[in-house]
XYZ file of C-alpha atoms in Angstrom:
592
model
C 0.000 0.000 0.000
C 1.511 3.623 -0.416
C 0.528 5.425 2.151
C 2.552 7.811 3.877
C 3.749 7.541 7.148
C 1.559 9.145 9.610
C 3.006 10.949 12.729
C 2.607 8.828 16.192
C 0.840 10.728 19.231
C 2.443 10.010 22.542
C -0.698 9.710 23.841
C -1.617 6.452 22.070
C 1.802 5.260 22.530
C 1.283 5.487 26.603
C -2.017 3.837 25.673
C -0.919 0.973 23.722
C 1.771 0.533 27.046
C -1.051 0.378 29.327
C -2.673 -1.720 27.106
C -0.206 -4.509 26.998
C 0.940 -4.065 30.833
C -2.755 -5.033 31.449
C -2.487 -8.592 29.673
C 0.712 -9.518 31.110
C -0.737 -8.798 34.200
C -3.528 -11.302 33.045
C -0.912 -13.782 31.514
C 1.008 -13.834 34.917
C -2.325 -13.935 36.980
C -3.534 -17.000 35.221
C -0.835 -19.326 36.104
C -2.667 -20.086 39.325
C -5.506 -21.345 37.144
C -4.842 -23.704 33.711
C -8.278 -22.824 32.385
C -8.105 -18.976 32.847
C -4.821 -19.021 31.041
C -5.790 -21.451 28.472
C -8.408 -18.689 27.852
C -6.547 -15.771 27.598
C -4.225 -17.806 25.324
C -7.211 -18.516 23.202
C -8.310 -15.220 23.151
C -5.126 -13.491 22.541
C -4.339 -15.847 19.504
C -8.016 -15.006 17.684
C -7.872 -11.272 18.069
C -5.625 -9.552 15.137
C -3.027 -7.730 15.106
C -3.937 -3.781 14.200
C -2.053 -1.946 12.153
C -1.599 1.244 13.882
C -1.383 4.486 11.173
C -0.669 7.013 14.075
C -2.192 10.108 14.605
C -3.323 11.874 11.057
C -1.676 15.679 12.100
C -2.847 17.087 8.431
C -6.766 15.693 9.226
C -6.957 17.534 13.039
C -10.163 18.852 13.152
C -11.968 22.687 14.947
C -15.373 23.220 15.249
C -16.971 25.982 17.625
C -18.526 25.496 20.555
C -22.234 25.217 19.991
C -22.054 24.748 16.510
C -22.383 21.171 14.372
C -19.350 19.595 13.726
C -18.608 16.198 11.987
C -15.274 13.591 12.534
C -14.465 12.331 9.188
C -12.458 8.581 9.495
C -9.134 9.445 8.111
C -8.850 5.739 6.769
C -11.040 6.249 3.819
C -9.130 9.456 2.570
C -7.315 6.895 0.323
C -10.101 5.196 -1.639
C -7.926 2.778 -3.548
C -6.668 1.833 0.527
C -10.259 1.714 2.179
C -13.712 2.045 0.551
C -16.453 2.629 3.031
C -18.954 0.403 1.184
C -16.184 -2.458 -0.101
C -15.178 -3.260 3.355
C -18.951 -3.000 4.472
C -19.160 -5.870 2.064
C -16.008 -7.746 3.458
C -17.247 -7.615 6.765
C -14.714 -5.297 8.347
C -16.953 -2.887 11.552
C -16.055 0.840 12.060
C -15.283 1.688 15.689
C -14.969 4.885 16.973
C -12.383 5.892 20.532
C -11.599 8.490 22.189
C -8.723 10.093 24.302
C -9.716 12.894 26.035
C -7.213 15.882 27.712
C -5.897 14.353 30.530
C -6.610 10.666 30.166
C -4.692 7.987 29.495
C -6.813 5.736 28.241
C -8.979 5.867 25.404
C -12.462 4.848 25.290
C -15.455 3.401 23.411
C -18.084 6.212 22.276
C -21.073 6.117 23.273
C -23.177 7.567 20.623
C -26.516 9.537 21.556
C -28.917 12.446 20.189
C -25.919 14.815 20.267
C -23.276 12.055 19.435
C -24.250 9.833 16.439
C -22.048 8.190 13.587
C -23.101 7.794 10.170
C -21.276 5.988 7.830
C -17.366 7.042 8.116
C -18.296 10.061 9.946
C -19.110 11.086 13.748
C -21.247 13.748 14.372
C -20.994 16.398 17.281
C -25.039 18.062 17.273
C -24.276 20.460 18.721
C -20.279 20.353 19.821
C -19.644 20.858 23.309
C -16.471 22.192 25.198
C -15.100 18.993 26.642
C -15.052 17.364 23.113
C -11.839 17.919 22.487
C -9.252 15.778 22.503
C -8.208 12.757 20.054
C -10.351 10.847 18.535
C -9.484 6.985 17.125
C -11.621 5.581 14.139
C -10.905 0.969 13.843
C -11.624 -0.695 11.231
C -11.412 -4.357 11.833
C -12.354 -7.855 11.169
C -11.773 -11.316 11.964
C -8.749 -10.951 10.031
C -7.423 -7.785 10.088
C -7.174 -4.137 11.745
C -6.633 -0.760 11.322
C -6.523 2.073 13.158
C -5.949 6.061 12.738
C -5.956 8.708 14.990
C -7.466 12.336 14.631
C -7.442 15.486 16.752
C -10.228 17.635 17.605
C -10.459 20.619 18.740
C -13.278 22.765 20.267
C -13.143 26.754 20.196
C -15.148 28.830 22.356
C -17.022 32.168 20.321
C -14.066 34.612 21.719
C -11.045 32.124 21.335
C -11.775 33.124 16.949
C -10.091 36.218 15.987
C -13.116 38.209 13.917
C -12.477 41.207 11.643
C -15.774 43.257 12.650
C -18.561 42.762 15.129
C -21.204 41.209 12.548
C -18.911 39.044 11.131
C -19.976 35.221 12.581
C -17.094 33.272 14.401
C -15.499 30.785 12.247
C -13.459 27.653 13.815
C -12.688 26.784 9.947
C -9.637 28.575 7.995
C -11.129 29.991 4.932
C -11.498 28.559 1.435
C -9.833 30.699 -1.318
C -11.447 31.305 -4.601
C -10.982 33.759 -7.658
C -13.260 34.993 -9.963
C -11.775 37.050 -13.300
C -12.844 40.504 -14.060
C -16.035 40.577 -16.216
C -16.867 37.087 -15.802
C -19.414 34.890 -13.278
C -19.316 31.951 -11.190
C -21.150 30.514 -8.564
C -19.931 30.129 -4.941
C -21.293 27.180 -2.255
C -20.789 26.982 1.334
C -17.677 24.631 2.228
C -18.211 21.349 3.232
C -22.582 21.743 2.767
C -21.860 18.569 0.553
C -19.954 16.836 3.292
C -22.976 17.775 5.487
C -24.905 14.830 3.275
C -28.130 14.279 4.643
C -28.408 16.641 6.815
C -29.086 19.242 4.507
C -32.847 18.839 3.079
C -35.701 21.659 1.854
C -36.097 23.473 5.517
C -31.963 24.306 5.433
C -31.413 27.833 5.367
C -28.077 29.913 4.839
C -27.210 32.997 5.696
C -24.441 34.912 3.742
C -22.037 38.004 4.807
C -19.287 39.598 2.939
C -16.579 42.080 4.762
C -15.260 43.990 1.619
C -11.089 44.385 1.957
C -11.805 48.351 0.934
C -13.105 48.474 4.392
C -14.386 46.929 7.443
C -18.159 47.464 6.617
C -20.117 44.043 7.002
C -22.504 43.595 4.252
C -25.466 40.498 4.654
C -27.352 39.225 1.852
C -28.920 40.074 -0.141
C -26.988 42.409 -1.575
C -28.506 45.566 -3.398
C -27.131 44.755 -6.532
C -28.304 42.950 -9.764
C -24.576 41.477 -10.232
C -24.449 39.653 -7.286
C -27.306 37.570 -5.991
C -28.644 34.334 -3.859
C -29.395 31.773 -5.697
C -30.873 28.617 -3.630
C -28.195 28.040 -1.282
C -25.451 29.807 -3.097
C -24.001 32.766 -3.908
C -24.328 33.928 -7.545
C -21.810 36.588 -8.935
C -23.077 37.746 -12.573
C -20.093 40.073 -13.455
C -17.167 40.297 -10.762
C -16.038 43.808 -10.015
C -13.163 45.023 -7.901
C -15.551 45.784 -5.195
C -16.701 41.860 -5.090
C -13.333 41.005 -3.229
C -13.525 40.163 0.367
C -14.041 37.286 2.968
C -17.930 35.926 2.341
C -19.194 34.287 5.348
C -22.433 31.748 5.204
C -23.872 30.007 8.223
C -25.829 26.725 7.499
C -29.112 26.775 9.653
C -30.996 23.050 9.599
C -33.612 20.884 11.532
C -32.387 18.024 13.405
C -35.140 16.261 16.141
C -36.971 19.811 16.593
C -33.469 21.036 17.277
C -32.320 23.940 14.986
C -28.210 23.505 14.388
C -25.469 25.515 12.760
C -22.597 25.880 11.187
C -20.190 28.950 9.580
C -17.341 28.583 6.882
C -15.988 31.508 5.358
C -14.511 31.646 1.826
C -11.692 34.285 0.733
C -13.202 36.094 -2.380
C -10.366 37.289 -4.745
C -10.273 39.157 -8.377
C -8.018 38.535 -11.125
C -7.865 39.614 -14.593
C -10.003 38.036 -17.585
C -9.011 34.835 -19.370
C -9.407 36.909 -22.780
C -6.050 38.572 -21.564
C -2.832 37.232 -23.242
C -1.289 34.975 -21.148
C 2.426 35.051 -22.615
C 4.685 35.041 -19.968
C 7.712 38.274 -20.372
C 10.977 39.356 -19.170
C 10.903 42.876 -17.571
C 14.366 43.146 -16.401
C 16.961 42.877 -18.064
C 16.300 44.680 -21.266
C 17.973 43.964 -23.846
C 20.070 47.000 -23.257
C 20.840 46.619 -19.844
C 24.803 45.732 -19.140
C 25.207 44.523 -15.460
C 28.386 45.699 -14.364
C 30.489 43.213 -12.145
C 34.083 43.584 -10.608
C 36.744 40.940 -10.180
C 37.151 38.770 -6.596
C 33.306 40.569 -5.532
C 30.065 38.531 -5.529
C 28.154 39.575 -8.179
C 24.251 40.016 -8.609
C 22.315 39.383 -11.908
C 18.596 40.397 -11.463
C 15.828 38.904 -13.678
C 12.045 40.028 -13.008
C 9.502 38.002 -14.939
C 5.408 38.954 -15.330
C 3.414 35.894 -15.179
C -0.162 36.530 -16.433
C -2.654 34.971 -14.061
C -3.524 30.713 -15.398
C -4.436 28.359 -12.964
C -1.715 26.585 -13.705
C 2.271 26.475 -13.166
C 4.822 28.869 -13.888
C 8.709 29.027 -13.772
C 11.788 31.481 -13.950
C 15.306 30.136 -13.496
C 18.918 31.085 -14.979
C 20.852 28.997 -16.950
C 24.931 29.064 -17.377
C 26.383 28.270 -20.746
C 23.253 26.439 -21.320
C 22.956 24.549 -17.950
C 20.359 24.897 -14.871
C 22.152 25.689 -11.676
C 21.643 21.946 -10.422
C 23.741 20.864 -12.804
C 26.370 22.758 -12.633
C 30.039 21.683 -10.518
C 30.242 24.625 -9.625
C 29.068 25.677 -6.270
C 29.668 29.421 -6.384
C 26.826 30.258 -8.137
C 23.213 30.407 -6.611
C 19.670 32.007 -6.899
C 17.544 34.045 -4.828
C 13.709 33.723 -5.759
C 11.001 36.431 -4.352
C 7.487 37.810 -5.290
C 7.834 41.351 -6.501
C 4.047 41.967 -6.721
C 0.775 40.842 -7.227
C -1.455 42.247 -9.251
C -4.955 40.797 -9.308
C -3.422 37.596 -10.296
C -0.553 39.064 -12.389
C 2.421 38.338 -10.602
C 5.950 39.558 -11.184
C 8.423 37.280 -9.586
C 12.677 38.309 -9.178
C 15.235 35.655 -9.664
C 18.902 36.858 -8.405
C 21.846 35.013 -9.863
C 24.668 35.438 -7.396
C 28.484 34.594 -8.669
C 30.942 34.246 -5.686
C 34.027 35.325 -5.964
C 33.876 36.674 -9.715
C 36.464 35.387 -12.552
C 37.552 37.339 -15.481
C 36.467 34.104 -16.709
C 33.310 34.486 -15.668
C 32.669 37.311 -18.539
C 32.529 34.765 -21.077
C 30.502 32.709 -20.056
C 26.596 32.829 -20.860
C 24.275 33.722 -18.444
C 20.541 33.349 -19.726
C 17.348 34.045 -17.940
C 14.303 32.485 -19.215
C 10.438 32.395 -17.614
C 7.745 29.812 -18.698
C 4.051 29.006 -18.327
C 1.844 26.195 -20.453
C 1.063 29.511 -22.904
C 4.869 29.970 -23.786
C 8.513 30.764 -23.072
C 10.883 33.650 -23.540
C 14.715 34.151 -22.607
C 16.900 36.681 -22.515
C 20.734 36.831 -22.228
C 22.444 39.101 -19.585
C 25.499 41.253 -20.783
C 28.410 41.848 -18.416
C 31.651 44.646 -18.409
C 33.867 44.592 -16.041
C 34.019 47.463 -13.282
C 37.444 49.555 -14.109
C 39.329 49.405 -10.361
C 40.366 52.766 -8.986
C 43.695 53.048 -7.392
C 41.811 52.969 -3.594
C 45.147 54.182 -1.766
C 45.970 57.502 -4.008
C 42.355 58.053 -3.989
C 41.872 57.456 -0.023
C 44.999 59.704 0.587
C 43.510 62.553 -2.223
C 40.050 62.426 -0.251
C 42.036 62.620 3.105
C 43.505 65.210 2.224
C 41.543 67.122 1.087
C 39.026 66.755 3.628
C 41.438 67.865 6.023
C 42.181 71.253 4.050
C 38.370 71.725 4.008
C 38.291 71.192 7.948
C 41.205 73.327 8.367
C 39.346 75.679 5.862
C 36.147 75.781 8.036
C 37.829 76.669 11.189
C 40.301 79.595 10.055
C 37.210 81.241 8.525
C 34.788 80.577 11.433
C 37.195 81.937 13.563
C 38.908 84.742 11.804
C 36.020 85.376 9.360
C 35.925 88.909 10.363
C 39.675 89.320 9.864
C 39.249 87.777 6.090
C 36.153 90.409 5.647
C 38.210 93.303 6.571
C 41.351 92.158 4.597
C 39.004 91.697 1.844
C 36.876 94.931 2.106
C 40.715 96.766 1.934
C 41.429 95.103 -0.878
C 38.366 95.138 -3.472
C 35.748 97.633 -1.351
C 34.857 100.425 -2.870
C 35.498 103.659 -1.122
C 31.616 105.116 -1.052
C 33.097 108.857 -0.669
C 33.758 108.339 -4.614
C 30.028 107.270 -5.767
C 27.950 109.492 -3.459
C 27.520 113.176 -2.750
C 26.795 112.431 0.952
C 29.070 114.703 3.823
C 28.843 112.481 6.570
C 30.495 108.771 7.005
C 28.811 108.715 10.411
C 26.138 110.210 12.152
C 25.302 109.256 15.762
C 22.137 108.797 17.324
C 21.970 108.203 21.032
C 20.266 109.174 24.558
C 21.198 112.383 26.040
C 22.007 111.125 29.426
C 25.561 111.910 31.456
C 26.947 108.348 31.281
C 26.028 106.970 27.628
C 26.574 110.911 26.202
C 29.906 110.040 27.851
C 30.557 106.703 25.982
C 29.748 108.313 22.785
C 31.393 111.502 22.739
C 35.016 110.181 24.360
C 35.011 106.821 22.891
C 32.899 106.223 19.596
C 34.018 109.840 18.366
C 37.142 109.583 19.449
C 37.794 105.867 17.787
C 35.991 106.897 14.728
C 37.270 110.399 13.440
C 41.380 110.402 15.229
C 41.629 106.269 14.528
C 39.657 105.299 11.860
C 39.462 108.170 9.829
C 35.312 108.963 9.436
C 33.335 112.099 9.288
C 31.185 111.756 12.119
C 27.827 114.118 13.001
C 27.008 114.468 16.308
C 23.540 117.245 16.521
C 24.783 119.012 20.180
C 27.958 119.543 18.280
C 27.471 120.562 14.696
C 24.252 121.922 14.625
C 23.939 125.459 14.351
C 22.066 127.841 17.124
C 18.928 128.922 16.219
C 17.506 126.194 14.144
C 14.609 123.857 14.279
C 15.794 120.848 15.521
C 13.583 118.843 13.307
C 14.290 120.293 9.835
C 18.398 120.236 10.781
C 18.033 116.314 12.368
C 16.522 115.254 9.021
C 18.846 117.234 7.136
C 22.118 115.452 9.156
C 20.819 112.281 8.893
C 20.247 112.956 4.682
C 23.609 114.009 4.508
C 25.499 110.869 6.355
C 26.205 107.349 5.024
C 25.242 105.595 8.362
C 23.328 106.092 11.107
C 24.991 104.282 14.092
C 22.319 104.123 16.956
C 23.766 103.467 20.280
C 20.859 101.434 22.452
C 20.371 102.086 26.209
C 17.838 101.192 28.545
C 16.985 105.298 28.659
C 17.759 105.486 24.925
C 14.322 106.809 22.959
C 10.570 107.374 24.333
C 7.721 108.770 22.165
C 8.837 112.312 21.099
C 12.198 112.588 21.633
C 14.605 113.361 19.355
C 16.417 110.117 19.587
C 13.575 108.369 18.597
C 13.473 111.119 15.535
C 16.640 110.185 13.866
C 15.848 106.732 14.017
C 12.486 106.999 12.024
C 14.277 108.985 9.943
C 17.334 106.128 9.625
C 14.521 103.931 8.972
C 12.646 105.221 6.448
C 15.937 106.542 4.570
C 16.679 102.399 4.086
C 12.771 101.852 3.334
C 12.954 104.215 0.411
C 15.994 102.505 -0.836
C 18.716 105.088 -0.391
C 22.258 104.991 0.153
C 21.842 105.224 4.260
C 22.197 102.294 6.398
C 21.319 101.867 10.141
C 24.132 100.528 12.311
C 22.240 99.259 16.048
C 25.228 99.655 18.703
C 24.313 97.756 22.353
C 25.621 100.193 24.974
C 24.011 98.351 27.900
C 21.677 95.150 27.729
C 17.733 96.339 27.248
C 15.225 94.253 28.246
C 13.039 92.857 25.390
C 9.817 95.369 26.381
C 11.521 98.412 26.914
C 12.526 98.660 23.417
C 10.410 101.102 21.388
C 8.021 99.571 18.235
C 10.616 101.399 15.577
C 13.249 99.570 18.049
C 11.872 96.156 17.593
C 10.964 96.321 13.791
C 14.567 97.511 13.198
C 16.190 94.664 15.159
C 14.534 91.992 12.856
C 16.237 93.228 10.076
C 19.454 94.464 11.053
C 22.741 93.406 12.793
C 23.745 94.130 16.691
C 27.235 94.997 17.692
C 27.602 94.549 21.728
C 29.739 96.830 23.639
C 30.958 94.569 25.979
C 32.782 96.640 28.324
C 36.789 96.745 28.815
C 37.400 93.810 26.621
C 36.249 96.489 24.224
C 38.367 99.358 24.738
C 41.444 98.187 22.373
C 41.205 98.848 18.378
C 41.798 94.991 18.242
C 38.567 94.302 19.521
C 35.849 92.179 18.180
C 33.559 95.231 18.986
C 35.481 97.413 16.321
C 36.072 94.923 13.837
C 32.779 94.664 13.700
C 31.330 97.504 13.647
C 34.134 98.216 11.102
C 32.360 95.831 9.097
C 29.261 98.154 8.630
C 30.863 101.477 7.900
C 32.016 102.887 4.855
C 35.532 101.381 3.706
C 38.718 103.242 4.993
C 41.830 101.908 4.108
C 44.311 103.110 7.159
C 47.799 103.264 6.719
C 48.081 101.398 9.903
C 46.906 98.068 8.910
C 43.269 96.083 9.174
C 44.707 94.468 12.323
């Protein structure tokens, strides 16, 4: 017989143990008494020896609490083995055993209402929690024995993982079928056949499908002309995208004035028409396409193939100089096979060729990719160049290098950036004196208070006109007695190049003249002239006390902090700074 070796549950083994233990026990026991052991001799020698298949792991069985569920004897799953009616005829009896959790022993069924048999099947009418466990179907007679074992398994309602709320629980794992674009086919309940006679006129079923657009439960019947009951089925006219989904029915029949169940679902999928060509293709290479590979390296040749959806087989494989990779000697070369995508049936499937260790060798060979279905074949032949080496020392040392220069670059600049400014201003600025007809390089705008009037007269005037070399307007100085201080402050500030403003916390307040000259400063830049408003930090101000004109201004423009001693030498950051924004002066003494 060629059957294939089934796997053996400890369970029965412990139970065959027990089994013969027992007997010996009875063999030994007799001794005291000739007759009883002539007996058991007599009795041992009649009974046959059973073949024992195991326990049937791909036949294990789930059904839901509550719900029917049927035991189907795994011995006639091989008709030309076991025929149900044949060994009827031959006198062999079905038997039916169980093992439940946390037995050892197994033991005769006792079939009632809710436990029956019927034919090669057992019937659970409703199912019922303590069910489970493994169930042994013998088939024996004088002469011979056979026995299989089976597990079942019973699943309460919330041990089944459910998509939505009005989706039924299903013990089962769903049946797949596809249906092509355009076209129509009818769809049963699983296993309603199987149910046999336990179907008649009063059976009812109830049908749900949970679209994979979203989690929405629809329950027939549907609104739709294209998709409609049909007796106990499920009849799709003309599929549409929409159609896809899991379809749930629930089987509703009379049994003794009892009204049973039972749910299957079936996975609903769309591919394209059969009117489509089928001809499988290569999509990568092209027949352009050079892979390039470099000496001593693995190496990676990439095939994709589109396989038009056929219920039928399909292959993509490489072949070197004409030979599949099984049959080559040599073991450096390999494939990699993977799904790419799938596209309503269309699927596009990658082969990788991988070369170890790469030969110059290797670039005459032929590599060949070819893909096949029943419709047809194509191939296509992969070209190869060589990668050109690049010295990797010179160019390690080059890129060293130079990345070292750049760093070294990067910090002279960051740190003496305003040293390169000034060097370049004295170089290639243009001295503004010779494109402008303005009289003033500076003009100062500050509060008139002791300490900052100070600061301004003794140190920026000082710095700027006897060091630097400006023209710088100061209005207590160079205005003239007599005037209107308005007309003359716009004038000034007309007349100057920059307008340095020196910020204090008592520098301008609505009205004064400080705060004048800078709405002046300000709308001089607005209108696009040549003046430009330089804000000097005398002492910190805190971030409310500055004046609207104050705060629009700072947005735009730079802020050179006097910082106090440290700014007292022509050296400082402070005046190379603020150098920065004035006019260019080249002094004889140096940018230093």
């Amino acid at each position: 017989m060629n059957v294939r070796p089934l796997t053996v549950s400890p369970s029965l083994c412990r139970a065959s143990l027990i089994r013969t233990l027992l007997f010996l026990i009875l063999v030994v026991g007799g001794t005291t008494a000739g007759g009883t052991t002539a007996a058991v001799s007599q009795a041992s020698q009649s009974e046959p020896r059973c073949a024992d298949w195991g326990e049937s792991s791909e036949r294990a069985v789930s059904v839901l609490e509550g719900e029917a569920g049927w035991l189907s004897c795994p011995l006639f799953f091989h008709p030309s083995v076991y025929n149900y009616t044949s060994t009827q005829s031959a006198g062999h009896n079905l038997f039916w055993y169980r093992l439940l959790e946390g037995h050892e022993l197994e033991q005769p069924i006792t079939y009632s209402v809710r436990l029956s048999r019927d034919r090669e099947r057992l019937w659970l009418q409703p199912a019922a929690a303590d069910d489970t466990g493994l169930y042994i179907c013998m088939l024996r007679n004088k002469s011979s024995c056979s026995k299989i074992a089976m597990r079942l398994k019973v699943l309460r309602p919330d041990e089944v993982v459910r998509g939505t709320d009005c989706e039924p629980p299903v013990a089962v794992a769903p049946t797949q079928e596809v249906i092509p674009f355009q076209q129509g086919k009818t769809l049963h309940c699983p296993d309603l056949q199987e149910a046999g006679k336990m179907v008649d006129e009063n059976t009812t079923i109830t049908w749900y499908h949970v679209p994979r657009s979203n989690t929405r439960c629809e329950k027939a019947p549907f609104w739709t002309n294209d998709r409609q009951l049909k007796g106990l089925s499920l009849e799709f006219h003309i599929m549409y995208e929409s159609f896809q989904g899991l379809y749930f029915c629930t089987v509703h029949y009379q049994r003794r004035g009892q009204t049973l169940n039972f749910s299957r679902s079936i996975n609903v999928s769309a591919v394209y028409p059969s009117h489509l060509p089928k001809l499988p293709s290569i999509l990568t290479p092209s027949d352009h396409h050079v892979f390039t590979v470099k000496q001593d390296t693995e190496a990676r040749l990439v095939c994709t193939g589109l396989f038009p959806y056929l219920e039928s087989w399909w292959e993509i494989w490489w072949t070197v100089d004409g030979k599949t990779l099984e049959k080559l000697a040599d073991r450096r070369f390999s494939n990699i096979n993977r799904q790419v995508k799938y596209d309503f049936g269309d699927r596009t499937e990658e082969s990788v060729l991988v070369i170890q260790d790469f030969q110059p060798e290797d670039l005459h060979r032929e590599f060949n990719c070819s893909v096949k279905n029943e419709k047809g074949f194509e191939t296509r032949r992969a070209q190869l160049q060589e990668e050109v080496s690049l010295p990797s020392v010179e160019l390690g040392c080059g890129l060293g290098v130079t990345l070292v220069l750049m760093l070294l670059l990067f910090v002279v600049y960051h740190v003496f950036w305003l040293e390169l400014l000034l060097l370049y201003r004295s170089w290639f600025g243009t001295d503004e004196r010779h494109t402008d007809d303005k009289e003033y390089d500076v003009y100062i705008s500050y509060a008139r208070s002791g300490e900052e009037e100070q600061f301004v007269l003794s140190t920026l005037r000082s710095v700027l006109e006897n060091e630097l070399g400006y023209s710088v307007c100061i209005f207590d100085r160079d205005s003239l007695p007599g005037g209107t201080i308005t007309d003359e402050t716009l004038s000034f500030v007309a007349r100057s190049r920059r307008l340095l403003v020196v910020i204090s916390p008592d520098y301008a307040s609505q009205g004064s003249q400080a705060l004048l000259e800078l709405k002046a400063g300000i709308d001089g830049m607005a209108r696009g002239g040549h003046l430009r408003v330089i804000l000097v930090q005398y002492k910190p101000v805190r971030r409310q006390g500055w004046v609207r004109e104050l705060r629009r201004a700072r947005v735009a423009l730079a802020l050179v902090r006097w910082q106090g001693d440290k700014s007292q030498e022509l050296t400082s950051r402070f005046w190379k700074r603020l150098r920065v924004e004035l006019p260019v002066r080249r002094v004889s003494g140096g940018e230093g």
